[in-house]
Amino acid sequence: MSVVPIPARRDTSPAAAQGGRGAGLSWLAVPALVFFVGFGVIPLVGVLLLSFSSWDGLGDINFAGLESWRAVLSDPGLPHALWVTFLVMALSWLVQTPASILIGVFLAGHQRYRAVLAVLYFIPLLLSSAAIAITYKALLDPNFGLGAGLQIPFLVQDWLGEPVLAMGVVIFVVSWQYIPFHSLIYQGGVRQIPRSMYEAAEIDGAGRMRKFFSITLPQLKYTIITSSTLMVVGSLTFFDLIFVLTAGGPGDATRVLALDMYKRGFQANLMGPASAIACILVLVGLLMALLLRRLGGRDASASQMEGA
Amino acid sequence: MEIRTTSRRTFLSLSMGLPLGAALAACGSSGPTRPGTAASSGGGGGGTSATYWYLSTQPQEGVRTRTMERFNKANPNGTIKGTTFQNDAFKTKIKTAIGAGQAPTLIWGWGGGTLRSYVQAGQVDDLTPFFEQNQALKDRLFPSSFGAATIDGKIYAMPCETMQPIVLYYDKRAFEKIGAQPPQTWGDIMDLVPKFNAKGIAPFSLGGQSRWTNMMWLEFLFDRIGGPEVFQAVFDGEKDAWSNPAALDALGKMQELIKAGGFIKGFSSITADSNADQALLYTGKAAMMLHGGWTYGSMKTDGGDFVPGGHLGYMNFPPVDGGKGDPGNTVGNPGQYMSISSKATPEQKEIAKKFFATELMSDASVKEWVGTGAVPIVKGADAAFASSPDRDFLNFVYGIAVNAKTFAQSWDQALSPTAAEVLLDNIAKLFQLSISPQQFVTNMNAVIGK
């Protein structure tokens, strides 16, 4: 069910854009539309219906009106889970974006060793979140982990047992996993910037820093928005990693909405409230995606090549 | 709960993150449950087959597989087809399969609250008539194991496999180091804490992230202070049952022990899945550990010289001064349980019943279970212990089970999944000291009977 928010991403899918461009091309959108309806809309409607029912996952599904919504909205756990979700979203964005831009800009050069580095950087992305979580959990174990093994006192901390440290570990591991992906996006973005702009700037006597802040960064505006949208909406679905790493703990310090949904639905057998949370997740995802699109500004469709 | 000992490969349970459609499709493809096709293709001489999903933890998987194979050899016209699963994957998959009407013929589980939810959904057959017809089979099994199989006076599952009380383990070497004896009372425990800490040994090992590990402590404290009635009232859904003064006393004592440094530093980030808590005991980092009988086998396998060298000590949880509970009582798993799916065909149900009556707890199976260092839930199983290298431990466990006035089922298994989840959450917070005993009581009273 963690897949549910994905339709939010599809909100900006090419299918919608093509439909508006001309009726002649609209049949091209049919396969996409079929998949979108089959795997996006229908489950979404199903979840919405489930949120108005009571079901333990085993017996009959009974209509229960607003009971699940009332239970979820009056639960003090919800504001907490929302807060943790936004915290994870904000922190992971803050850590990932600058790092990804810097690595992306660095990798956009054309020397051969950078190609090798790019491949190395990419490795974390190829591993599954669960495998990463298990590995980090073993490394961070206060008694048998890296710190104890290498006898480095600083590393011997109760990493996953203190609320603040646990949150830090989650952000670190998430960043470690996804920075490569976003670096790749930025690398592509940087390579799109016309060389002539840099040449002109060099003639005007601009230095390295000046070129970065006056050309590279502004030209990356739309790449930043794309990457941020992926980060923000993607952070709503961080489930596997947190589930394996901390299981939402200690206490409920890292209990994000997606985890809350899973625990209610599959561990506590409360499919109704879990579906209500799934709907909230979809809403939050949609809102965040729309907000970021707005941030892109009215000139979002203007050519980036203008300066050339 | 025995399966929890091994690494719960939690990542397998991530399949639950798939969309419902895909999950159901997966059940359909790998689920051996196509009663219609199985029955119709049976004409060719292969016969009908019943289906059975079980856990892939060794050495238990081997015993289960061989038990099934012996049955199939004796009954070539009505065989059982088995599929193995990891613990967490099984728990979710079986629930999804049952909800989708695609359950295997034999539904394996822990009884209690989960079984109750199956019964309420009308998904498992009433086995009371079966046991009336097979009185000898019923008499062969420990009566205490039937409690978790009985819902509203009817038996819905056959108790099987092994009994696993929770045991207080200790490292004899650690006690020699501080020149002390194993604790005889709760007061002794509190006295031992500073002594061990002074020597740089953690008094108790605990895999707190798993939550149910913490729960074992409360189960014993509640019982020793107030007797089994305290939790029974919760189980029976009595209003404000958690407000019992004995419960508050137990919760307070628990937090006292935590504040005194009774548990290893960082216990709330240690999981029981990786057996790290057991490793703390056999590597000498912790002196004692409250854990299930199932950990004996893995400590023997993984702990090097620890078990064979005679360094492992074990005892029942000590009494609490002034407590009302019988110190002979125990908690844990009174057995494992196997039900028959109501959705199975009559032929499949017949095969299942034959399996229950002839092979599931046959002498051959009992012998194999003893071989894994576990105590089968069969009366007189101790006769098979004499030749076992683990006979001391086996006799100890058997003695606990036979002598216990109450063998209570683990709380998270006894309660409904809904209440159990809230319970585990609150226990984690109690051990984090982020809620007070009073808040715990208030939170838990709110979900009584749910």
CSV table of C-alpha atoms in Angstrom, one decimal, chain B:
chain,number,residue,atom,x,y,z
B,1,MET,CA,7.1,-17.3,19.3
B,2,GLU,CA,9.9,-19.7,18.8
B,3,ILE,CA,10.5,-18.6,15.3
B,4,ARG,CA,11.3,-15.2,16.5
B,5,THR,CA,14.6,-16.5,17.7
B,6,THR,CA,16.1,-16.6,14.3
B,7,SER,CA,16.6,-13.6,12.3
B,8,ARG,CA,13.2,-12.4,11.3
B,9,ARG,CA,14.2,-11.5,7.8
B,10,THR,CA,12.1,-8.4,8.0
B,11,PHE,CA,13.0,-7.4,4.5
B,12,LEU,CA,10.9,-10.3,3.2
B,13,SER,CA,7.9,-8.8,4.9
B,14,LEU,CA,8.4,-5.8,2.6
B,15,SER,CA,6.4,-7.6,0.1
B,16,MET,CA,3.5,-6.2,2.1
B,17,GLY,CA,4.3,-2.9,0.7
B,18,LEU,CA,3.1,-4.1,-2.7
B,19,PRO,CA,-0.2,-3.0,-3.9
B,20,LEU,CA,-3.0,-5.2,-2.7
B,21,GLY,CA,-3.7,-6.4,-6.2
B,22,ALA,CA,-0.1,-7.7,-6.6
B,23,ALA,CA,-0.1,-9.2,-3.2
B,24,LEU,CA,-3.3,-11.1,-3.9
B,25,ALA,CA,-2.0,-12.2,-7.3
B,26,ALA,CA,1.1,-13.5,-5.6
B,27,CYS,CA,-0.9,-15.5,-3.2
B,28,GLY,CA,-2.8,-17.0,-6.1
B,29,SER,CA,0.3,-18.1,-8.0
B,30,SER,CA,2.4,-19.5,-5.2
B,31,GLY,CA,-0.4,-20.5,-3.0
B,32,PRO,CA,-0.9,-24.2,-3.4
B,33,THR,CA,-4.6,-23.6,-2.8
B,34,ARG,CA,-6.4,-24.4,-5.9
B,35,PRO,CA,-8.8,-26.8,-4.4
B,36,GLY,CA,-10.8,-27.2,-7.6
B,37,THR,CA,-7.9,-28.1,-9.8
B,38,ALA,CA,-6.2,-30.2,-7.2
B,39,ALA,CA,-9.3,-32.3,-6.7
B,40,SER,CA,-10.1,-32.7,-10.4
B,41,SER,CA,-6.6,-33.7,-11.4
B,42,GLY,CA,-6.7,-36.2,-8.7
B,43,GLY,CA,-8.2,-38.9,-10.9
B,44,GLY,CA,-4.8,-39.8,-12.4
B,45,GLY,CA,-3.8,-41.7,-9.3
B,46,GLY,CA,-2.0,-38.8,-7.5
B,47,GLY,CA,-4.9,-38.3,-5.3
B,48,THR,CA,-6.1,-35.1,-3.7
B,49,SER,CA,-3.6,-33.1,-1.6
B,50,ALA,CA,-3.9,-30.9,1.3
B,51,THR,CA,-1.7,-27.8,1.6
B,52,TYR,CA,0.4,-26.7,4.5
B,53,TRP,CA,2.5,-23.6,5.0
B,54,TYR,CA,5.1,-23.6,7.7
B,55,LEU,CA,8.1,-21.7,8.9
B,56,SER,CA,11.6,-22.1,7.4
B,57,THR,CA,13.5,-21.8,10.7
B,58,GLN,CA,16.0,-24.6,11.3
B,59,PRO,CA,16.1,-27.0,13.0
B,60,GLN,CA,12.3,-26.8,13.3
B,61,GLU,CA,11.8,-26.8,9.5
B,62,GLY,CA,13.5,-30.1,9.2
B,63,VAL,CA,11.3,-31.7,11.8
B,64,ARG,CA,8.2,-30.3,10.1
B,65,THR,CA,9.3,-31.4,6.7
B,66,ARG,CA,10.2,-35.0,7.8
B,67,THR,CA,6.9,-35.3,9.7
B,68,MET,CA,5.0,-34.4,6.5
B,69,GLU,CA,7.1,-36.7,4.4
B,70,ARG,CA,6.5,-39.7,6.7
B,71,PHE,CA,2.7,-39.0,6.4
B,72,ASN,CA,2.9,-38.7,2.6
B,73,LYS,CA,4.8,-42.0,2.4
B,74,ALA,CA,2.1,-43.8,4.5
B,75,ASN,CA,-0.8,-42.1,2.6
B,76,PRO,CA,0.2,-41.9,-1.1
B,77,ASN,CA,-3.5,-41.3,-2.1
B,78,GLY,CA,-3.9,-38.2,0.1
B,79,THR,CA,-0.7,-36.3,0.5
B,80,ILE,CA,0.2,-33.0,2.0
B,81,LYS,CA,2.0,-30.4,0.0
B,82,GLY,CA,4.2,-28.0,2.0
B,83,THR,CA,5.5,-24.5,1.4
B,84,THR,CA,7.9,-22.8,3.7
B,85,PHE,CA,8.0,-19.1,4.7
B,86,GLN,CA,10.1,-16.8,6.8
B,87,ASN,CA,8.5,-15.7,10.1
B,88,ASP,CA,7.2,-12.2,9.3
B,89,ALA,CA,6.4,-13.0,5.7
B,90,PHE,CA,4.3,-15.9,6.9
B,91,LYS,CA,2.4,-13.9,9.4
B,92,THR,CA,1.3,-11.4,6.8
B,93,LYS,CA,0.9,-13.8,4.0
B,94,ILE,CA,-1.3,-16.2,5.9
B,95,LYS,CA,-3.5,-13.3,7.0
B,96,THR,CA,-3.9,-12.0,3.4
B,97,ALA,CA,-4.5,-15.5,2.1
B,98,ILE,CA,-7.2,-16.2,4.6
B,99,GLY,CA,-8.8,-12.8,4.0
B,100,ALA,CA,-8.8,-13.6,0.2
B,101,GLY,CA,-10.3,-17.1,0.7
B,102,GLN,CA,-7.1,-18.7,-0.5
B,103,ALA,CA,-5.8,-20.2,2.8
B,104,PRO,CA,-3.9,-23.4,2.9
B,105,THR,CA,-5.7,-26.4,4.3
B,106,LEU,CA,-3.6,-26.4,7.4
B,107,ILE,CA,-3.3,-23.1,9.2
B,108,TRP,CA,-0.3,-23.1,11.5
B,109,GLY,CA,-0.1,-20.5,14.2
B,110,TRP,CA,0.3,-19.5,17.9
B,111,GLY,CA,-3.4,-19.7,18.9
B,112,GLY,CA,-4.8,-17.1,21.1
B,113,GLY,CA,-5.9,-13.7,19.8
B,114,THR,CA,-5.1,-14.4,16.2
B,115,LEU,CA,-6.9,-17.7,16.2
B,116,ARG,CA,-9.9,-15.8,17.7
B,117,SER,CA,-9.9,-13.4,14.8
B,118,TYR,CA,-9.9,-16.4,12.4
B,119,VAL,CA,-12.8,-17.9,14.3
B,120,GLN,CA,-14.8,-14.7,14.3
B,121,ALA,CA,-14.4,-14.4,10.5
B,122,GLY,CA,-15.6,-18.0,10.2
B,123,GLN,CA,-12.4,-19.2,8.5
B,124,VAL,CA,-11.4,-22.2,10.6
B,125,ASP,CA,-13.3,-25.4,11.5
B,126,ASP,CA,-14.5,-26.4,14.9
B,127,LEU,CA,-12.4,-29.4,15.9
B,128,THR,CA,-14.3,-30.2,19.1
B,129,PRO,CA,-16.1,-33.2,17.5
B,130,PHE,CA,-12.7,-34.4,16.1
B,131,PHE,CA,-11.2,-34.5,19.6
B,132,GLU,CA,-14.3,-36.2,21.0
B,133,GLN,CA,-13.8,-39.0,18.4
B,134,ASN,CA,-10.0,-39.1,19.1
B,135,GLN,CA,-10.0,-38.9,22.9
B,136,ALA,CA,-6.7,-40.8,23.1
B,137,LEU,CA,-5.0,-38.2,21.0
B,138,LYS,CA,-6.4,-35.4,23.2
B,139,ASP,CA,-5.3,-37.2,26.4
B,140,ARG,CA,-1.8,-37.6,25.0
B,141,LEU,CA,-1.2,-33.8,24.9
B,142,PHE,CA,-0.7,-31.5,27.8
B,143,PRO,CA,-4.0,-30.1,29.0
B,144,SER,CA,-2.5,-26.7,29.5
B,145,SER,CA,-1.8,-26.5,25.8
B,146,PHE,CA,-5.4,-26.5,24.9
B,147,GLY,CA,-6.2,-23.1,26.5
B,148,ALA,CA,-4.9,-21.1,23.6
B,149,ALA,CA,-6.7,-23.3,21.1
B,150,THR,CA,-10.1,-22.9,22.8
B,151,ILE,CA,-12.4,-20.0,21.9
B,152,ASP,CA,-15.7,-19.8,23.6
B,153,GLY,CA,-15.5,-23.4,24.8
B,154,LYS,CA,-14.8,-24.9,21.4
B,155,ILE,CA,-11.4,-26.2,20.2
B,156,TYR,CA,-10.4,-24.7,16.9
B,157,ALA,CA,-6.8,-25.9,16.6
B,158,MET,CA,-4.7,-28.9,17.5
B,159,PRO,CA,-1.9,-28.0,19.9
B,160,CYS,CA,1.3,-29.4,18.5
B,161,GLU,CA,5.1,-29.3,18.5
B,162,THR,CA,6.8,-27.9,21.6
B,163,MET,CA,6.2,-25.9,24.8
B,164,GLN,CA,8.4,-22.9,25.4
B,165,PRO,CA,8.3,-21.3,28.8
B,166,ILE,CA,10.3,-18.1,29.4
B,167,VAL,CA,13.3,-18.9,31.4
B,168,LEU,CA,15.8,-16.8,33.4
B,169,TYR,CA,19.2,-17.7,32.0
B,170,TYR,CA,22.5,-16.7,33.6
B,171,ASP,CA,26.2,-16.9,33.1
B,172,LYS,CA,27.8,-18.9,35.9
B,173,ARG,CA,31.2,-17.3,35.2
B,174,ALA,CA,29.8,-13.8,35.8
B,175,PHE,CA,28.4,-14.8,39.2
B,176,GLU,CA,31.8,-16.3,40.1
B,177,LYS,CA,33.4,-13.0,39.2
B,178,ILE,CA,31.4,-11.1,41.7
B,179,GLY,CA,31.1,-13.9,44.2
B,180,ALA,CA,27.3,-14.0,44.3
B,181,GLN,CA,24.5,-16.5,43.9
B,182,PRO,CA,21.7,-16.4,41.3
B,183,PRO,CA,18.8,-14.2,42.6
B,184,GLN,CA,16.2,-15.9,44.7
B,185,THR,CA,13.9,-12.9,45.0
B,186,TRP,CA,13.2,-9.6,43.2
B,187,GLY,CA,15.2,-7.9,46.0
B,188,ASP,CA,18.2,-10.0,45.1
B,189,ILE,CA,17.9,-8.8,41.5
B,190,MET,CA,18.0,-5.2,42.6
B,191,ASP,CA,21.0,-5.9,44.9
B,192,LEU,CA,22.9,-7.6,42.1
B,193,VAL,CA,22.5,-4.7,39.7
B,194,PRO,CA,25.1,-2.4,41.2
B,195,LYS,CA,27.5,-5.3,41.9
B,196,PHE,CA,27.6,-6.3,38.2
B,197,ASN,CA,27.7,-2.8,37.0
B,198,ALA,CA,30.8,-2.2,39.2
B,199,LYS,CA,32.6,-5.0,37.5
B,200,GLY,CA,31.7,-3.7,34.0
B,201,ILE,CA,29.2,-6.5,33.3
B,202,ALA,CA,25.7,-5.5,32.4
B,203,PRO,CA,23.2,-7.2,34.8
B,204,PHE,CA,20.7,-8.1,32.1
B,205,SER,CA,20.8,-8.5,28.3
B,206,LEU,CA,17.7,-7.3,26.5
B,207,GLY,CA,16.8,-6.9,22.8
B,208,GLY,CA,14.5,-4.0,23.5
B,209,GLN,CA,13.8,-3.0,19.9
B,210,SER,CA,11.8,-6.1,19.4
B,211,ARG,CA,9.4,-4.9,22.1
B,212,TRP,CA,8.0,-8.4,22.9
B,213,THR,CA,11.3,-9.0,24.6
B,214,ASN,CA,10.5,-6.3,27.2
B,215,MET,CA,7.0,-7.7,27.5
B,216,MET,CA,8.3,-11.0,29.0
B,217,TRP,CA,9.5,-9.0,32.0
B,218,LEU,CA,6.1,-7.5,32.6
B,219,GLU,CA,4.4,-10.9,32.2
B,220,PHE,CA,6.4,-12.3,35.1
B,221,LEU,CA,6.2,-9.2,37.3
B,222,PHE,CA,2.4,-9.1,36.9
B,223,ASP,CA,2.2,-12.7,37.7
B,224,ARG,CA,4.5,-12.8,40.7
B,225,ILE,CA,3.0,-9.6,42.3
B,226,GLY,CA,-0.7,-10.1,41.6
B,227,GLY,CA,-1.0,-13.6,40.3
B,228,PRO,CA,-2.4,-14.7,36.9
B,229,GLU,CA,-5.8,-13.1,37.6
B,230,VAL,CA,-4.4,-9.6,36.9
B,231,PHE,CA,-3.8,-10.2,33.2
B,232,GLN,CA,-6.7,-12.6,33.0
B,233,ALA,CA,-9.0,-9.7,33.8
B,234,VAL,CA,-7.5,-7.8,30.9
B,235,PHE,CA,-7.9,-10.8,28.6
B,236,ASP,CA,-11.5,-11.1,29.7
B,237,GLY,CA,-12.1,-7.5,28.7
B,238,GLU,CA,-13.0,-6.2,32.2
B,239,LYS,CA,-13.3,-2.5,32.4
B,240,ASP,CA,-10.2,-0.7,33.7
B,241,ALA,CA,-8.5,-4.0,34.3
B,242,TRP,CA,-5.0,-2.4,33.9
B,243,SER,CA,-5.7,-0.1,36.9
B,244,ASN,CA,-5.2,-3.1,39.3
B,245,PRO,CA,-2.7,-1.9,42.0
B,246,ALA,CA,-0.6,-5.0,41.3
B,247,ALA,CA,-0.2,-3.8,37.7
B,248,LEU,CA,0.9,-0.3,38.8
B,249,ASP,CA,3.3,-1.9,41.3
B,250,ALA,CA,4.8,-4.1,38.6
B,251,LEU,CA,5.2,-1.3,36.1
B,252,GLY,CA,6.8,0.9,38.8
B,253,LYS,CA,9.2,-1.9,39.7
B,254,MET,CA,10.1,-2.3,36.1
B,255,GLN,CA,11.0,1.3,35.7
B,256,GLU,CA,13.1,1.2,38.9
B,257,LEU,CA,15.1,-1.6,37.5
B,258,ILE,CA,15.7,0.3,34.2
B,259,LYS,CA,16.7,3.5,36.1
B,260,ALA,CA,19.1,1.5,38.3
B,261,GLY,CA,20.9,0.4,35.2
B,262,GLY,CA,19.6,-3.2,35.2
B,263,PHE,CA,19.8,-3.6,31.4
B,264,ILE,CA,22.7,-3.3,29.0
B,265,LYS,CA,23.4,0.2,27.7
B,266,GLY,CA,21.6,0.7,24.4
B,267,PHE,CA,19.2,-2.1,24.9
B,268,SER,CA,16.5,-0.3,23.0
B,269,SER,CA,18.4,-0.5,19.8
B,270,ILE,CA,19.2,-4.2,20.1
B,271,THR,CA,16.9,-6.7,18.3
B,272,ALA,CA,16.2,-10.2,19.2
B,273,ASP,CA,16.0,-11.2,15.5
B,274,SER,CA,19.8,-11.0,15.1
B,275,ASN,CA,20.3,-13.0,18.3
B,276,ALA,CA,22.5,-10.2,19.5
B,277,ASP,CA,20.9,-10.3,22.9
B,278,GLN,CA,21.9,-14.0,23.3
B,279,ALA,CA,25.4,-13.1,22.1
B,280,LEU,CA,25.7,-10.5,24.9
B,281,LEU,CA,25.1,-13.3,27.4
B,282,TYR,CA,27.5,-15.9,26.0
B,283,THR,CA,30.3,-13.4,25.3
B,284,GLY,CA,30.2,-12.4,29.0
B,285,LYS,CA,29.0,-8.8,28.4
B,286,ALA,CA,25.8,-9.4,30.4
B,287,ALA,CA,25.2,-11.7,33.3
B,288,MET,CA,21.6,-12.7,32.9
B,289,MET,CA,18.9,-12.8,30.3
B,290,LEU,CA,15.1,-13.4,30.5
B,291,HIS,CA,14.2,-15.2,27.3
B,292,GLY,CA,12.3,-18.0,25.8
B,293,GLY,CA,13.2,-21.7,26.1
B,294,TRP,CA,13.9,-21.6,22.3
B,295,THR,CA,17.1,-19.7,22.8
B,296,TYR,CA,18.8,-22.6,24.4
B,297,GLY,CA,19.3,-24.3,21.1
B,298,SER,CA,20.8,-21.3,19.4
B,299,MET,CA,23.1,-20.4,22.3
B,300,LYS,CA,24.3,-24.0,22.1
B,301,THR,CA,25.0,-23.7,18.3
B,302,ASP,CA,26.4,-20.1,18.3
B,303,GLY,CA,27.9,-19.8,21.8
B,304,GLY,CA,31.0,-22.0,21.4
B,305,ASP,CA,31.9,-23.4,24.7
B,306,PHE,CA,29.2,-21.6,26.6
B,307,VAL,CA,26.5,-24.3,26.8
B,308,PRO,CA,28.6,-27.5,26.3
B,309,GLY,CA,31.1,-26.1,28.9
B,310,GLY,CA,28.4,-25.9,31.5
B,311,HIS,CA,28.6,-22.1,31.9
B,312,LEU,CA,24.9,-21.6,31.2
B,313,GLY,CA,22.6,-21.6,34.2
B,314,TYR,CA,18.8,-21.4,34.1
B,315,MET,CA,16.0,-21.0,36.6
B,316,ASN,CA,12.4,-19.9,36.8
B,317,PHE,CA,11.7,-16.3,37.4
B,318,PRO,CA,12.1,-15.6,41.2
B,319,PRO,CA,9.2,-14.5,43.4
B,320,VAL,CA,8.7,-10.8,44.4
B,321,ASP,CA,8.7,-10.2,48.1
B,322,GLY,CA,5.1,-10.0,49.3
B,323,GLY,CA,3.7,-11.0,46.0
B,324,LYS,CA,0.6,-13.1,45.6
B,325,GLY,CA,1.6,-15.1,42.6
B,326,ASP,CA,2.7,-18.7,42.8
B,327,PRO,CA,6.5,-18.8,41.9
B,328,GLY,CA,5.9,-22.0,40.0
B,329,ASN,CA,3.8,-20.3,37.4
B,330,THR,CA,5.2,-19.6,34.0
B,331,VAL,CA,4.4,-17.8,30.8
B,332,GLY,CA,5.4,-18.3,27.2
B,333,ASN,CA,4.2,-20.6,24.4
B,334,PRO,CA,2.1,-23.5,25.7
B,335,GLY,CA,2.4,-25.0,22.3
B,336,GLN,CA,2.0,-24.2,18.6
B,337,TYR,CA,-1.3,-24.7,16.9
B,338,MET,CA,-2.7,-26.0,13.7
B,339,SER,CA,-6.2,-25.4,12.4
B,340,ILE,CA,-8.1,-26.6,9.4
B,341,SER,CA,-9.3,-24.0,6.9
B,342,SER,CA,-13.1,-23.8,6.4
B,343,LYS,CA,-12.5,-23.1,2.8
B,344,ALA,CA,-10.8,-26.5,2.2
B,345,THR,CA,-12.6,-29.2,0.3
B,346,PRO,CA,-14.0,-32.2,2.3
B,347,GLU,CA,-11.2,-34.4,0.9
B,348,GLN,CA,-8.6,-32.0,2.0
B,349,LYS,CA,-10.1,-31.7,5.5
B,350,GLU,CA,-10.1,-35.5,5.7
B,351,ILE,CA,-6.4,-35.6,4.9
B,352,ALA,CA,-5.7,-32.9,7.5
B,353,LYS,CA,-7.6,-34.8,10.2
B,354,LYS,CA,-5.7,-38.0,9.4
B,355,PHE,CA,-2.5,-36.1,9.6
B,356,PHE,CA,-3.5,-34.8,13.1
B,357,ALA,CA,-4.6,-38.2,14.3
B,358,THR,CA,-1.6,-40.2,13.0
B,359,GLU,CA,1.6,-38.3,12.3
B,360,LEU,CA,1.7,-34.8,13.6
B,361,MET,CA,2.6,-35.8,17.2
B,362,SER,CA,3.6,-39.4,16.6
B,363,ASP,CA,6.4,-41.0,18.5
B,364,ALA,CA,8.8,-40.4,15.6
B,365,SER,CA,8.0,-36.7,15.6
B,366,VAL,CA,8.3,-36.4,19.4
B,367,LYS,CA,11.7,-38.0,19.2
B,368,GLU,CA,12.8,-35.5,16.5
B,369,TRP,CA,11.5,-32.5,18.5
B,370,VAL,CA,13.5,-33.7,21.6
B,371,GLY,CA,16.5,-33.9,19.3
B,372,THR,CA,16.3,-30.2,18.6
B,373,GLY,CA,16.6,-29.5,22.4
B,374,ALA,CA,12.9,-28.8,22.8
B,375,VAL,CA,10.2,-30.3,24.9
B,376,PRO,CA,7.2,-31.7,22.9
B,377,ILE,CA,3.8,-31.0,24.4
B,378,VAL,CA,3.2,-34.8,24.8
B,379,LYS,CA,2.7,-36.3,28.3
B,380,GLY,CA,5.6,-38.5,29.3
B,381,ALA,CA,7.9,-37.0,26.6
B,382,ASP,CA,10.5,-36.9,29.4
B,383,ALA,CA,11.1,-40.6,28.8
B,384,ALA,CA,12.9,-39.7,25.6
B,385,PHE,CA,15.2,-37.2,27.4
B,386,ALA,CA,17.6,-39.7,29.0
B,387,SER,CA,19.7,-40.2,25.9
B,388,SER,CA,19.8,-36.5,25.0
B,389,PRO,CA,23.0,-34.4,25.7
B,390,ASP,CA,20.6,-31.7,26.7
B,391,ARG,CA,18.6,-33.8,29.2
B,392,ASP,CA,19.2,-31.4,32.2
B,393,PHE,CA,17.7,-28.5,30.3
B,394,LEU,CA,14.9,-30.6,28.9
B,395,ASN,CA,14.0,-32.0,32.3
B,396,PHE,CA,14.0,-28.5,33.7
B,397,VAL,CA,11.6,-27.2,31.1
B,398,TYR,CA,9.4,-30.3,31.4
B,399,GLY,CA,9.3,-29.8,35.1
B,400,ILE,CA,8.3,-26.2,34.8
B,401,ALA,CA,5.5,-27.1,32.4
B,402,VAL,CA,4.2,-30.0,34.5
B,403,ASN,CA,4.4,-28.2,37.8
B,404,ALA,CA,3.1,-24.8,36.7
B,405,LYS,CA,-0.3,-24.1,38.1
B,406,THR,CA,-0.7,-21.5,35.3
B,407,PHE,CA,1.1,-21.6,32.0
B,408,ALA,CA,0.0,-18.3,30.6
B,409,GLN,CA,0.2,-17.5,27.0
B,410,SER,CA,2.4,-14.6,25.9
B,411,TRP,CA,0.3,-11.4,26.0
B,412,ASP,CA,0.8,-10.4,22.4
B,413,GLN,CA,-0.4,-13.8,21.3
B,414,ALA,CA,-3.3,-13.9,23.7
B,415,LEU,CA,-4.7,-10.5,22.9
B,416,SER,CA,-6.3,-9.5,19.6
B,417,PRO,CA,-3.8,-8.1,17.0
B,418,THR,CA,-5.3,-4.7,17.5
B,419,ALA,CA,-4.8,-4.6,21.3
B,420,ALA,CA,-1.4,-6.3,21.0
B,421,GLU,CA,0.0,-3.6,18.8
B,422,VAL,CA,-1.0,-0.9,21.2
B,423,LEU,CA,0.4,-2.9,24.1
B,424,LEU,CA,3.8,-3.4,22.4
B,425,ASP,CA,4.0,0.3,21.6
B,426,ASN,CA,3.3,1.3,25.1
B,427,ILE,CA,5.7,-1.2,26.5
B,428,ALA,CA,8.4,0.2,24.3
B,429,LYS,CA,7.6,3.7,25.7
B,430,LEU,CA,7.5,2.5,29.3
B,431,PHE,CA,11.0,1.0,28.8
B,432,GLN,CA,12.2,4.2,27.2
B,433,LEU,CA,10.9,5.9,30.4
B,434,SER,CA,9.0,8.2,28.1
B,435,ILE,CA,5.7,7.4,29.8
B,436,SER,CA,4.9,6.8,33.5
B,437,PRO,CA,3.2,3.6,34.8
B,438,GLN,CA,0.0,5.7,35.3
B,439,GLN,CA,0.1,6.8,31.6
B,440,PHE,CA,0.7,3.2,30.5
B,441,VAL,CA,-2.4,2.1,32.5
B,442,THR,CA,-4.5,4.9,31.0
B,443,ASN,CA,-3.4,4.1,27.5
B,444,MET,CA,-4.0,0.4,27.9
B,445,ASN,CA,-7.4,0.8,29.6
B,446,ALA,CA,-8.5,2.6,26.5
B,447,VAL,CA,-8.1,-0.5,24.3
B,448,ILE,CA,-9.5,-3.2,26.6
B,449,GLY,CA,-11.7,-5.6,24.8
B,450,LYS,CA,-10.7,-4.3,21.4
